[in-house]
Coordinates of C-alpha atoms in Angstrom, one line a residue:
Chain A
M1 CA -39.8 -231.5 100.9
I2 CA -37.5 -232.2 97.9
F3 CA -38.1 -228.6 96.8
I4 CA -36.4 -227.2 99.9
E5 CA -32.7 -226.5 99.2
K6 CA -30.7 -229.3 100.7
K7 CA -28.5 -227.1 102.8
I8 CA -31.6 -225.4 104.4
F9 CA -33.1 -228.8 105.0
L10 CA -30.0 -229.9 106.8
F11 CA -29.9 -226.7 108.9
L12 CA -33.5 -227.2 109.9
L13 CA -32.8 -230.8 111.0
I14 CA -29.9 -229.7 113.1
F15 CA -31.8 -226.8 114.5
F16 CA -34.6 -229.3 115.4
L17 CA -32.1 -231.6 117.2
L18 CA -30.4 -228.7 118.9
F19 CA -33.6 -227.4 120.7
L20 CA -35.7 -230.5 121.0
P21 CA -34.2 -231.8 124.3
P22 CA -34.2 -228.5 126.3
L23 CA -37.8 -227.9 125.0
G24 CA -38.8 -231.4 126.1
Q25 CA -37.2 -230.9 129.5
S26 CA -38.9 -227.6 130.1
L27 CA -42.2 -229.3 129.3
G28 CA -41.3 -232.0 131.8
M29 CA -40.7 -234.7 129.2
Y30 CA -37.2 -235.9 130.3
Y31 CA -37.4 -238.8 128.0
T32 CA -36.9 -236.5 125.0
L33 CA -33.3 -236.1 125.8
H34 CA -32.7 -239.8 125.9
I35 CA -34.4 -240.4 122.6
S36 CA -32.6 -237.4 121.0
A37 CA -29.3 -238.8 122.1
L38 CA -30.2 -242.2 120.6
I39 CA -31.2 -240.5 117.4
G40 CA -27.8 -238.8 117.4
I41 CA -25.9 -242.0 117.8
Y42 CA -27.9 -243.7 115.1
L43 CA -27.3 -240.8 112.8
L44 CA -23.6 -241.3 113.1
L45 CA -24.1 -245.0 112.3
I46 CA -26.3 -244.2 109.4
L47 CA -24.0 -241.6 107.9
G48 CA -21.2 -244.2 108.1
L49 CA -23.3 -246.9 106.4
N50 CA -24.5 -244.4 103.9
L51 CA -20.8 -243.9 102.8
I52 CA -20.3 -247.5 102.0
L53 CA -23.8 -248.5 101.0
G54 CA -25.2 -245.3 99.5
F55 CA -22.1 -243.9 97.9
V56 CA -19.9 -247.0 97.0
G57 CA -22.9 -249.3 96.7
L58 CA -21.4 -252.2 98.8
L59 CA -24.1 -254.0 100.7
D60 CA -22.7 -254.3 104.1
L61 CA -24.9 -256.4 106.4
G62 CA -22.5 -256.5 109.3
F63 CA -22.0 -252.9 109.9
I64 CA -23.3 -253.3 113.5
A65 CA -20.2 -255.5 114.2
F66 CA -18.0 -252.4 114.1
Y67 CA -20.4 -250.4 116.2
A68 CA -20.2 -253.2 118.7
C69 CA -16.4 -253.3 118.4
G70 CA -16.3 -249.5 119.1
A71 CA -18.7 -249.8 122.1
Y72 CA -16.8 -252.8 123.7
L73 CA -13.3 -251.4 123.2
S74 CA -14.3 -248.0 124.6
A75 CA -16.0 -249.8 127.6
L76 CA -12.9 -251.9 128.3
L77 CA -10.6 -248.9 128.1
S78 CA -12.9 -246.6 130.0
I79 CA -13.2 -249.2 132.8
R80 CA -9.4 -249.2 133.1
G81 CA -9.5 -245.5 133.8
W82 CA -8.5 -244.2 130.4
N83 CA -9.4 -240.6 129.6
F84 CA -12.1 -240.0 126.9
C85 CA -9.6 -238.1 124.9
L86 CA -7.5 -241.3 124.5
V87 CA -10.4 -243.7 124.5
L88 CA -11.9 -242.2 121.4
P89 CA -8.9 -242.2 119.1
A90 CA -7.6 -245.6 120.3
T91 CA -11.0 -247.1 119.7
I92 CA -11.3 -245.6 116.3
I93 CA -7.8 -246.8 115.3
L94 CA -8.4 -250.4 116.5
T95 CA -11.8 -250.6 114.9
V96 CA -10.5 -249.3 111.6
L97 CA -7.7 -252.0 111.8
L98 CA -10.3 -254.7 112.3
R99 CA -12.3 -253.3 109.4
L100 CA -9.2 -253.4 107.3
L101 CA -8.6 -257.1 108.2
L102 CA -12.1 -257.9 107.1
G103 CA -12.0 -255.7 104.0
L104 CA -8.8 -257.2 102.6
P105 CA -10.2 -260.6 101.8
A106 CA -14.0 -259.7 101.7
L107 CA -13.8 -256.9 99.2
R108 CA -12.6 -259.3 96.5
L109 CA -16.2 -260.5 96.5
R110 CA -19.0 -258.7 94.7
G111 CA -22.6 -257.9 95.4
D112 CA -24.5 -260.6 97.3
Y113 CA -21.4 -262.5 98.2
L114 CA -20.0 -259.5 100.1
A115 CA -23.4 -259.2 101.8
I116 CA -23.2 -262.8 103.0
V117 CA -19.6 -262.5 104.3
T118 CA -20.3 -259.2 106.2
L119 CA -23.5 -260.8 107.6
G120 CA -21.4 -263.7 108.8
F121 CA -18.8 -261.4 110.3
G122 CA -21.5 -259.6 112.2
E123 CA -22.7 -262.9 113.7
I124 CA -19.1 -263.9 114.6
M125 CA -18.7 -260.6 116.4
R126 CA -21.9 -261.1 118.4
L127 CA -21.0 -264.6 119.3
V128 CA -17.5 -263.7 120.4
L129 CA -18.8 -260.9 122.6
N130 CA -21.4 -263.3 124.0
N131 CA -18.9 -266.1 124.8
W132 CA -15.6 -264.5 125.7
D133 CA -16.5 -264.3 129.3
G134 CA -13.1 -263.3 130.6
L135 CA -13.0 -260.1 128.5
T136 CA -16.5 -259.1 127.7
N137 CA -18.3 -260.6 130.7
G138 CA -20.5 -262.5 128.2
P139 CA -24.3 -261.9 128.1
K140 CA -24.1 -260.2 131.5
G141 CA -22.5 -257.2 129.8
L142 CA -20.1 -254.5 130.8
P143 CA -19.2 -252.9 133.1
R144 CA -19.1 -255.7 135.8
V145 CA -20.3 -255.1 139.3
G146 CA -18.0 -252.6 141.0
E147 CA -16.7 -251.1 137.8
A148 CA -17.9 -248.0 136.1
I149 CA -17.6 -246.1 132.8
S150 CA -16.4 -242.6 133.5
S151 CA -18.0 -239.4 132.1
P152 CA -16.3 -238.0 129.1
K153 CA -13.7 -235.5 130.0
F154 CA -11.8 -233.2 127.6
F155 CA -8.9 -231.7 129.6
F156 CA -10.8 -229.1 131.6
L157 CA -14.2 -229.8 130.1
T158 CA -16.3 -232.5 131.8
F159 CA -19.5 -233.6 130.2
Q160 CA -21.2 -234.3 133.5
S161 CA -24.8 -233.4 132.8
D162 CA -26.8 -235.4 130.3
L163 CA -27.6 -232.3 128.3
S164 CA -24.0 -231.3 127.8
F165 CA -23.1 -234.8 126.7
Y166 CA -26.0 -234.7 124.3
Y167 CA -24.4 -231.7 122.7
L168 CA -21.2 -233.5 122.4
I169 CA -23.0 -236.2 120.5
L170 CA -24.6 -233.6 118.3
F171 CA -21.2 -232.1 117.7
F172 CA -20.0 -235.4 116.3
V173 CA -23.1 -235.7 114.2
I174 CA -22.6 -232.3 112.6
L175 CA -18.9 -233.1 112.1
G176 CA -20.0 -236.4 110.4
I177 CA -22.4 -234.6 108.1
I178 CA -19.8 -232.1 107.1
V179 CA -17.2 -234.8 106.4
S180 CA -19.8 -236.8 104.3
R181 CA -20.8 -233.8 102.3
R182 CA -17.3 -232.7 101.6
L183 CA -16.2 -236.1 100.5
D184 CA -19.3 -236.4 98.3
N185 CA -18.3 -233.3 96.3
S186 CA -14.7 -234.2 95.7
R187 CA -12.5 -236.4 93.6
I188 CA -12.8 -239.2 96.1
G189 CA -16.6 -239.0 96.4
R190 CA -17.0 -239.0 92.6
A191 CA -14.8 -242.1 92.4
W192 CA -17.1 -243.8 95.0
I193 CA -20.2 -243.1 93.1
A194 CA -18.6 -244.1 89.8
I195 CA -17.8 -247.4 91.4
R196 CA -21.4 -247.8 92.5
E197 CA -22.6 -247.1 89.1
D198 CA -20.2 -249.2 87.0
E199 CA -17.2 -250.8 88.5
L200 CA -15.6 -251.8 85.2
A201 CA -16.1 -248.4 83.7
A202 CA -14.7 -246.8 86.8
E203 CA -11.6 -249.0 86.6
T204 CA -11.0 -248.0 82.9
C205 CA -11.4 -244.4 83.9
G206 CA -8.2 -244.8 85.8
I207 CA -9.7 -245.4 89.3
N208 CA -7.9 -248.0 91.4
V209 CA -11.2 -249.6 92.3
D210 CA -9.8 -252.1 94.9
K211 CA -7.9 -249.4 96.8
V212 CA -10.7 -246.8 96.7
K213 CA -13.2 -249.4 97.9
L214 CA -11.0 -250.6 100.8
F215 CA -10.5 -247.0 101.8
A216 CA -14.2 -246.3 101.9
F217 CA -14.8 -249.5 103.7
C218 CA -12.3 -248.5 106.4
F219 CA -13.4 -244.9 106.5
S220 CA -17.0 -245.9 107.3
A221 CA -15.7 -247.7 110.4
I222 CA -14.6 -244.4 111.9
Y223 CA -18.3 -243.5 112.1
A224 CA -19.2 -246.8 113.6
A225 CA -16.5 -246.6 116.2
T226 CA -17.4 -243.1 117.2
A227 CA -21.0 -244.1 117.5
G228 CA -20.0 -247.0 119.7
V229 CA -17.8 -244.9 122.0
L230 CA -20.7 -242.4 122.4
Y231 CA -23.2 -245.2 123.0
T232 CA -21.1 -246.7 125.8
H233 CA -20.6 -243.4 127.5
W234 CA -24.2 -242.5 127.2
I235 CA -25.9 -245.7 128.3
K236 CA -23.0 -246.7 130.6
F237 CA -23.9 -250.3 130.1
I238 CA -23.5 -252.6 127.0
S239 CA -24.3 -256.2 126.3
P240 CA -24.2 -258.3 123.2
E241 CA -28.0 -258.2 122.7
S242 CA -27.7 -254.5 121.6
F243 CA -25.7 -255.6 118.5
T244 CA -27.8 -258.3 116.8
F245 CA -28.2 -258.9 113.1
W246 CA -31.6 -257.1 113.2
E247 CA -29.9 -253.9 114.1
S248 CA -27.8 -254.2 110.9
V249 CA -31.0 -254.9 108.9
L250 CA -32.6 -251.9 110.5
L251 CA -29.7 -249.7 109.5
V252 CA -29.7 -250.9 105.9
S253 CA -33.5 -250.4 105.7
M254 CA -33.1 -246.8 107.0
V255 CA -30.6 -246.0 104.2
V256 CA -32.9 -247.5 101.6
L257 CA -35.9 -245.7 103.1
G258 CA -34.1 -242.3 103.2
G259 CA -32.6 -242.7 99.7
M260 CA -29.3 -244.3 99.0
G261 CA -26.5 -241.7 99.0
S262 CA -28.8 -238.9 100.1
I263 CA -27.5 -237.3 103.3
P264 CA -30.7 -235.4 104.2
G265 CA -32.7 -238.5 103.2
V266 CA -30.9 -240.9 105.6
I267 CA -31.1 -238.3 108.4
L268 CA -34.8 -237.9 108.0
A269 CA -35.3 -241.7 107.8
T270 CA -33.3 -242.1 111.1
I271 CA -35.4 -239.6 112.9
L272 CA -38.6 -241.2 111.5
V273 CA -37.6 -244.8 112.4
I274 CA -35.9 -244.2 115.7
G275 CA -37.5 -241.1 117.0
V276 CA -41.2 -241.1 116.0
P277 CA -42.2 -244.5 117.5
E278 CA -40.7 -243.4 120.8
F279 CA -42.5 -240.1 120.9
L280 CA -45.7 -241.8 119.9
R281 CA -45.3 -244.2 122.8
G282 CA -46.3 -241.4 125.2
L283 CA -49.2 -240.3 123.1
L284 CA -50.7 -243.6 121.9
G285 CA -49.7 -245.9 124.7
T286 CA -47.4 -248.9 124.7
Q287 CA -49.8 -251.2 122.9
L288 CA -49.6 -249.6 119.5
V289 CA -45.9 -249.0 119.7
N290 CA -45.3 -252.7 120.1
Y291 CA -46.5 -253.0 116.6
R292 CA -44.0 -250.5 115.2
M293 CA -42.0 -253.0 113.3
L294 CA -45.2 -254.0 111.5
F295 CA -45.8 -250.4 110.4
F296 CA -42.1 -250.0 109.6
G297 CA -42.2 -253.1 107.4
L298 CA -45.4 -252.0 105.7
G299 CA -43.9 -248.6 105.1
L300 CA -40.7 -250.1 103.6
V301 CA -42.8 -252.3 101.3
L302 CA -44.8 -249.3 100.1
M303 CA -41.7 -247.3 99.6
V304 CA -40.0 -249.9 97.5
I305 CA -43.1 -250.1 95.3
F306 CA -44.0 -246.5 95.0
R307 CA -40.9 -244.6 95.6
P308 CA -37.8 -246.8 95.3
Q309 CA -35.4 -243.9 95.2
G310 CA -36.2 -243.1 98.8
I311 CA -37.8 -240.3 100.8
V312 CA -35.3 -237.6 99.6
P313 CA -33.7 -239.1 96.5
S314 CA -30.0 -238.4 96.1
K315 CA -29.7 -235.6 93.7
R316 CA -26.4 -234.7 92.0
R317 CA -25.1 -231.2 92.3
E318 CA -25.7 -228.9 89.4
L319 CA -22.8 -226.8 88.2
E320 CA -22.4 -223.6 86.2
L321 CA -22.1 -224.5 82.5
H322 CA -20.3 -221.5 81.1
P323 CA -17.1 -222.5 79.3
S324 CA -14.1 -221.6 81.4
N325 CA -12.6 -219.3 78.8
E326 CA -15.4 -216.8 79.1
Chain B
M1 CA 6.9 -248.4 67.8
F2 CA 3.7 -246.8 69.3
L3 CA 1.7 -250.0 69.8
Q4 CA 2.9 -253.5 69.1
V5 CA 1.0 -256.7 69.6
K6 CA 2.9 -260.0 69.4
N7 CA 1.4 -263.5 69.2
L8 CA -1.6 -262.5 71.3
T9 CA -3.8 -265.5 72.2
K10 CA -6.9 -265.7 74.4
H11 CA -9.1 -268.7 75.2
F12 CA -12.5 -268.7 76.9
G13 CA -12.8 -272.4 77.9
G14 CA -12.7 -274.3 74.6
L15 CA -13.3 -271.2 72.5
L16 CA -10.3 -269.6 70.9
A17 CA -11.2 -265.9 70.9
L18 CA -7.9 -264.6 69.7
D19 CA -5.4 -266.8 67.9
N20 CA -1.8 -265.6 67.6
L21 CA -2.6 -262.0 66.7
N22 CA 0.2 -259.8 65.5
L23 CA -0.3 -256.1 64.6
T24 CA 1.2 -252.7 65.0
V25 CA -0.2 -249.2 65.2
S26 CA 1.8 -246.0 64.6
Q27 CA 1.3 -242.8 66.4
G28 CA -1.4 -240.5 64.9
E29 CA -3.1 -243.1 62.8
I30 CA -6.8 -243.9 62.6
V31 CA -7.0 -247.7 62.3
G32 CA -10.3 -249.5 61.7
L33 CA -10.8 -253.0 63.1
I34 CA -13.5 -255.0 61.3
G35 CA -14.7 -258.5 61.1
P36 CA -17.8 -260.6 61.4
N37 CA -19.6 -261.0 64.8
G38 CA -17.5 -263.2 67.2
A39 CA -14.3 -262.4 65.3
G40 CA -12.5 -261.4 68.5
K41 CA -12.5 -257.6 68.1
T42 CA -14.0 -256.7 71.5
T43 CA -11.8 -259.3 73.1
F44 CA -8.8 -257.6 71.6
F45 CA -10.0 -254.3 73.1
N46 CA -10.5 -256.0 76.5
L47 CA -7.0 -257.3 76.4
L48 CA -5.6 -253.9 75.4
S49 CA -7.4 -252.1 78.1
G50 CA -6.5 -254.6 80.8
V51 CA -10.0 -255.9 81.4
Y52 CA -8.8 -259.4 80.6
Q53 CA -5.3 -260.9 80.8
P54 CA -4.0 -262.7 77.7
D55 CA -3.1 -266.4 77.8
E56 CA -0.1 -265.8 75.6
G57 CA 1.7 -263.0 73.8
E58 CA 2.7 -259.5 74.5
I59 CA 1.3 -256.0 74.1
I60 CA 3.9 -253.3 74.0
F61 CA 2.7 -249.7 74.3
L62 CA 5.4 -247.0 74.1
H63 CA 8.2 -249.5 74.9
Q64 CA 6.4 -250.9 77.9
R65 CA 4.6 -254.2 78.3
I66 CA 1.0 -253.6 79.4
D67 CA -0.4 -257.1 79.1
R68 CA 0.0 -258.0 82.8
I69 CA -0.9 -254.8 84.5
L70 CA -4.2 -253.6 85.9
A71 CA -6.7 -251.6 83.9
H72 CA -6.5 -248.4 85.9
R73 CA -2.7 -248.4 85.4
I74 CA -3.1 -248.9 81.6
T75 CA -5.4 -245.9 81.6
A76 CA -2.8 -243.9 83.5
L77 CA -0.3 -244.9 80.8
G78 CA -2.5 -243.4 78.1
V79 CA -4.8 -246.0 76.8
S80 CA -8.5 -245.2 77.1
R81 CA -11.6 -246.8 75.7
T82 CA -15.4 -246.7 75.2
F83 CA -17.7 -249.7 75.4
Q84 CA -19.9 -251.4 72.8
N85 CA -22.8 -251.4 75.2
I86 CA -22.5 -247.9 76.6
R87 CA -21.2 -248.0 80.2
L88 CA -21.8 -244.5 81.7
F89 CA -22.2 -243.6 85.4
A90 CA -26.0 -243.5 84.9
Q91 CA -26.9 -241.6 88.1
M92 CA -24.2 -238.9 87.7
T93 CA -24.6 -235.8 85.6
A94 CA -22.9 -235.6 82.2
L95 CA -20.4 -233.2 83.6
E96 CA -19.6 -235.4 86.5
N97 CA -19.0 -238.4 84.2
V98 CA -16.3 -236.4 82.5
M99 CA -14.9 -235.2 85.8
V100 CA -14.5 -238.8 86.9
G101 CA -12.5 -239.4 83.8
Q102 CA -9.8 -237.0 85.1
H103 CA -9.4 -239.2 88.3
C104 CA -5.9 -240.5 87.4
R105 CA -4.7 -237.1 86.2
T106 CA -5.6 -235.3 89.5
R107 CA -4.5 -236.0 93.0
A108 CA -6.7 -234.4 95.7
E109 CA -7.0 -237.0 98.5
V110 CA -9.2 -237.1 101.5
K111 CA -7.2 -234.7 103.6
E112 CA -7.5 -232.0 101.0
A113 CA -11.2 -232.7 100.4
L114 CA -12.0 -232.4 104.1
L115 CA -10.0 -229.3 104.8
R116 CA -10.9 -227.7 101.5
T117 CA -7.4 -226.4 101.0
S118 CA -6.7 -223.8 98.3
G119 CA -5.0 -226.5 96.3
F120 CA -8.1 -228.5 96.4
Q121 CA -10.3 -225.6 95.2
K122 CA -7.9 -224.9 92.4
E123 CA -7.8 -228.5 91.3
E124 CA -11.6 -228.7 91.5
N125 CA -11.9 -225.6 89.3
E126 CA -9.4 -227.1 86.8
I127 CA -11.3 -230.4 86.7
Q128 CA -14.6 -228.6 86.1
G129 CA -13.1 -226.3 83.5
K130 CA -11.6 -229.2 81.6
A131 CA -14.8 -231.2 81.8
K132 CA -16.7 -228.3 80.4
E133 CA -14.2 -227.9 77.6
L134 CA -14.5 -231.6 76.7
L135 CA -18.3 -231.5 76.8
D136 CA -18.2 -228.5 74.5
F137 CA -15.8 -230.4 72.3
V138 CA -18.3 -233.2 71.8
G139 CA -21.2 -230.8 71.6
L140 CA -22.9 -231.6 74.9
L141 CA -22.1 -228.6 77.1
S142 CA -25.7 -227.4 77.3
K143 CA -26.7 -230.8 78.7
G144 CA -24.0 -230.9 81.3
N145 CA -26.3 -231.1 84.3
E146 CA -28.5 -233.8 82.8
L147 CA -28.2 -237.2 84.4
A148 CA -26.3 -239.5 82.0
R149 CA -29.1 -242.0 81.8
N150 CA -31.6 -239.3 80.7
L151 CA -29.5 -238.5 77.6
P152 CA -30.6 -239.8 74.2
Y153 CA -28.6 -242.7 72.8
G154 CA -26.4 -240.7 70.5
D155 CA -25.5 -238.2 73.2
Q156 CA -24.6 -241.1 75.5
R157 CA -22.1 -242.4 73.0
R158 CA -20.5 -238.9 72.6
L159 CA -20.5 -238.5 76.4
E160 CA -18.6 -241.7 76.7
I161 CA -16.0 -240.5 74.2
A162 CA -15.7 -237.2 76.2
R163 CA -15.1 -239.3 79.4
A164 CA -12.5 -241.3 77.7
L165 CA -10.8 -238.2 76.4
A166 CA -10.7 -236.8 80.0
T167 CA -8.2 -239.4 80.9
E168 CA -5.8 -237.7 78.5
P169 CA -5.2 -240.8 76.3
K170 CA -2.5 -241.2 73.7
L171 CA -4.4 -244.1 72.3
L172 CA -8.2 -244.1 72.1
L173 CA -10.1 -247.3 71.6
L174 CA -13.6 -246.9 70.3
D175 CA -15.9 -249.9 70.3
E176 CA -18.6 -249.4 67.7
P177 CA -19.0 -245.7 68.3
T178 CA -21.8 -245.3 65.7
A179 CA -23.8 -248.3 66.7
G180 CA -27.5 -247.3 66.9
M181 CA -26.9 -243.9 65.3
N182 CA -28.7 -242.6 62.2
P183 CA -26.6 -241.6 59.1
V184 CA -26.6 -237.9 60.1
E185 CA -25.3 -238.6 63.6
A186 CA -22.8 -241.1 62.3
K187 CA -21.4 -238.4 59.9
E188 CA -21.1 -236.0 62.8
L189 CA -19.3 -238.6 64.8
M190 CA -16.8 -239.2 62.0
S191 CA -15.8 -235.5 62.0
L192 CA -15.5 -235.7 65.7
I193 CA -13.1 -238.6 65.5
K194 CA -11.1 -236.7 62.9
K195 CA -11.0 -233.7 65.3
I196 CA -9.7 -236.0 68.1
R197 CA -6.9 -237.3 65.8
E198 CA -6.0 -233.7 65.0
Q199 CA -5.3 -233.2 68.7
G200 CA -2.6 -235.9 68.5
V201 CA -4.6 -238.9 69.8
T202 CA -4.2 -242.2 67.9
V203 CA -7.5 -243.9 67.3
L204 CA -8.3 -247.6 67.0
L205 CA -11.9 -248.3 66.2
I206 CA -14.2 -251.2 65.9
E207 CA -16.9 -250.5 63.5
H208 CA -19.7 -252.3 61.6
Q209 CA -20.9 -249.6 59.4
M210 CA -18.7 -250.0 56.3
E211 CA -19.4 -246.5 55.1
V212 CA -18.0 -245.1 58.3
V213 CA -15.0 -247.3 58.6
M214 CA -13.9 -247.1 54.9
N215 CA -14.3 -243.3 55.0
I216 CA -12.4 -242.6 58.2
S217 CA -9.7 -245.2 58.6
E218 CA -6.3 -244.8 57.0
R219 CA -5.7 -248.5 57.5
I220 CA -8.0 -251.4 58.2
I221 CA -7.3 -254.7 60.0
V222 CA -9.7 -257.5 59.4
L223 CA -10.2 -260.3 62.0
N224 CA -12.1 -263.6 61.5
Y225 CA -12.3 -266.4 64.1
G226 CA -9.6 -264.6 66.2
E227 CA -7.1 -264.4 63.4
K228 CA -6.0 -261.5 61.3
I229 CA -7.0 -262.3 57.7
A230 CA -6.1 -259.0 56.0
E231 CA -4.6 -255.6 56.6
G232 CA -4.3 -252.6 54.3
K233 CA -5.8 -249.4 52.9
P234 CA -9.6 -249.3 52.7
E235 CA -9.5 -249.7 48.9
E236 CA -7.3 -252.8 49.2
I237 CA -9.6 -254.3 51.8
Q238 CA -12.6 -253.8 49.6
Q239 CA -11.0 -255.9 46.9
N240 CA -9.6 -258.6 49.2
S241 CA -11.1 -262.0 48.4
L242 CA -10.5 -263.4 51.9
V243 CA -12.4 -260.5 53.4
I244 CA -15.3 -260.9 50.9
D245 CA -15.4 -264.6 51.7
A246 CA -15.5 -263.9 55.5
Y247 CA -18.4 -261.5 55.2
L248 CA -20.4 -263.0 52.3
G249 CA -19.3 -266.6 52.2
T250 CA -17.6 -268.4 49.3
E251 CA -19.5 -269.5 46.2

């Protein structure tokens, strides 16, 4: 698997996601579409978390809070009749602002302390959503009776059918992958990885560590917010129980499982963790799938022991080494 | 004056690491900084490079006070350093390590990186070209694609120097550059340091191997218990009774 060129590997994955749902539908397995869409939404989340955890090395245990923020904001706006074209950017901007407010004080902390603060923030978010009845309808979720979340509409284009909306999700996933890859191989991406490797050395190399970290922290929220918006419009119902601490833990585990900072790795891990148990449900029956967390935990323990670098370890790009004057 | 240090003092709790240190460095010099363990040499480097803030005193570099500003700004002003216990970006290739060093001399931001503008490509090519030149300069070009952590110890030291040079320093601080090297490697490093100076970089180095420091430095400053106890040409330092006492004890 590692021997396949990374680019080809990514193309294969996208190809797989592109044709899986129509194939499933033609075989009469309509559930495939739903699972694929869920994988797509999780891919966006994972790509975002991979930026902050995989590249910059900041252990963010509250990433789900910004996914929740994106989901709820878009639901609130959509219920008020806003067009999807406006809901998406507005939600992204507000979520990034919230992320900035958390990042300003929290990023002064290092390592485990940051993990605790982000974990705490994730819980605060869930509790607020659960208890602010007037705005979020509490545990009963959104939309309320009589309200509805509209289908996404881009000027003339309406994503009415589920399949077309699925391709919209896939579009954002591909965009997310391109953005991640381009940042990785740039001055900014190198600065991120340098910070992960050695913060002090990065600072003495002339990198404004605080600023670069804050930027990455906020940038990752764009992914979370987009995933939230898409989730809301796909499921058309959200409640606080979708955004628990365990979701955050699951996300972090997927990044670790795939390989920190490895884009193909985290994509593969997402498909394995989110997709495979759901597909197996049909084949093996519900009984076995109920134990999926057990298998997942076992897999994670084995990975950490035998292959701590992840399924597809992050590999640095090799460059031509001829001196430039030749 | 190129670099001027006035009344520099630093405490760590009850420990006085640097006590009222005064010294100057002129442009183009190679200055050796020696002293027994715990004399405050590395602390001095940490203050110079902005890792710590001094309790008292001033550091003036090219007519500008640098003792209260952040480390990355000091690097941008032209002071660069290596570390006693090598601090490379272990999971990045040797070439990338040097490319990171050029961060403050380049300016491509996210927009350029995402759109892959022609300016971005041009700058990327320049960064790569310069990084290769520097790797060639320290003799590591053939190992450019190796991960930094897989390099042998001596290569890691030289890579760290290449990374420091990538920031285009006017003053280079080398913290025990020959530590852990065999005599042959140490000799190679000495000629490398001389080559760096020929390019117009002022070098301040901490060194324990007396052979190296006496051979390469034009001037030596000796610290003991955070105070400067001697300063002068290598021959003078070798004869200085205070220095001999500090190193060997008094009879």
